[in-house]
Amino acid sequence: MDSTELREAAGGISEWARRVRELRNEEGYQILSHND
């Protein structure tokens, strides 16, 4: 999943880093970023 897909999945939220954390912690998604 790239940032564009993630932004769409997050409902167009511009601060998608917050949504990444939510998906990792609450939904159990394994999402890697440049920091991982």
PDB file of C-alpha atoms in Angstrom:
ATOM      1  CA  MET A   1       0.000   0.000   0.000  1.00  0.00           C
ATOM      2  CA  ASP A   2       1.459   3.371  -0.917  1.00  0.00           C
ATOM      3  CA  SER A   3       0.712   6.769   0.593  1.00  0.00           C
ATOM      4  CA  THR A   4      -1.923   7.595  -2.027  1.00  0.00           C
ATOM      5  CA  GLU A   5      -3.881   4.425  -1.294  1.00  0.00           C
ATOM      6  CA  LEU A   6      -3.520   5.007   2.418  1.00  0.00           C
ATOM      7  CA  ARG A   7      -4.763   8.583   2.116  1.00  0.00           C
ATOM      8  CA  GLU A   8      -7.829   7.316   0.241  1.00  0.00           C
ATOM      9  CA  ALA A   9      -8.427   4.583   2.823  1.00  0.00           C
ATOM     10  CA  ALA A  10      -8.149   7.184   5.560  1.00  0.00           C
ATOM     11  CA  GLY A  11     -10.911   9.213   3.949  1.00  0.00           C
ATOM     12  CA  GLY A  12      -8.665  11.897   2.473  1.00  0.00           C
ATOM     13  CA  ILE A  13      -7.114  12.822   5.793  1.00  0.00           C
ATOM     14  CA  SER A  14      -4.008  14.861   5.073  1.00  0.00           C
ATOM     15  CA  GLU A  15      -2.299  13.723   8.275  1.00  0.00           C
ATOM     16  CA  TRP A  16      -2.118  10.121   7.202  1.00  0.00           C
ATOM     17  CA  ALA A  17       0.697   9.316   9.646  1.00  0.00           C
ATOM     18  CA  ARG A  18      -1.924   9.370  12.395  1.00  0.00           C
ATOM     19  CA  ARG A  19      -4.058   6.934  10.425  1.00  0.00           C
ATOM     20  CA  VAL A  20      -1.043   4.660   9.861  1.00  0.00           C
ATOM     21  CA  ARG A  21      -0.585   4.439  13.626  1.00  0.00           C
ATOM     22  CA  GLU A  22      -4.295   3.706  14.088  1.00  0.00           C
ATOM     23  CA  LEU A  23      -4.244   0.957  11.470  1.00  0.00           C
ATOM     24  CA  ARG A  24      -1.113  -0.595  12.995  1.00  0.00           C
ATOM     25  CA  ASN A  25      -2.274  -0.449  16.598  1.00  0.00           C
ATOM     26  CA  GLU A  26      -6.037  -0.926  16.350  1.00  0.00           C
ATOM     27  CA  GLU A  27      -6.470  -2.996  13.193  1.00  0.00           C
ATOM     28  CA  GLY A  28      -3.236  -5.002  13.279  1.00  0.00           C
ATOM     29  CA  TYR A  29      -2.053  -3.956   9.810  1.00  0.00           C
ATOM     30  CA  GLN A  30       1.631  -4.500   9.086  1.00  0.00           C
ATOM     31  CA  ILE A  31       2.533  -1.164   7.513  1.00  0.00           C
ATOM     32  CA  LEU A  32       6.162  -0.211   6.953  1.00  0.00           C
ATOM     33  CA  SER A  33       7.321   3.350   6.422  1.00  0.00           C
ATOM     34  CA  HIS A  34      10.715   4.881   5.721  1.00  0.00           C
ATOM     35  CA  ASN A  35      11.251   4.900   9.507  1.00  0.00           C
ATOM     36  CA  ASP A  36      10.833   1.119   9.864  1.00  0.00           C
TER      37      ASP A  36
END
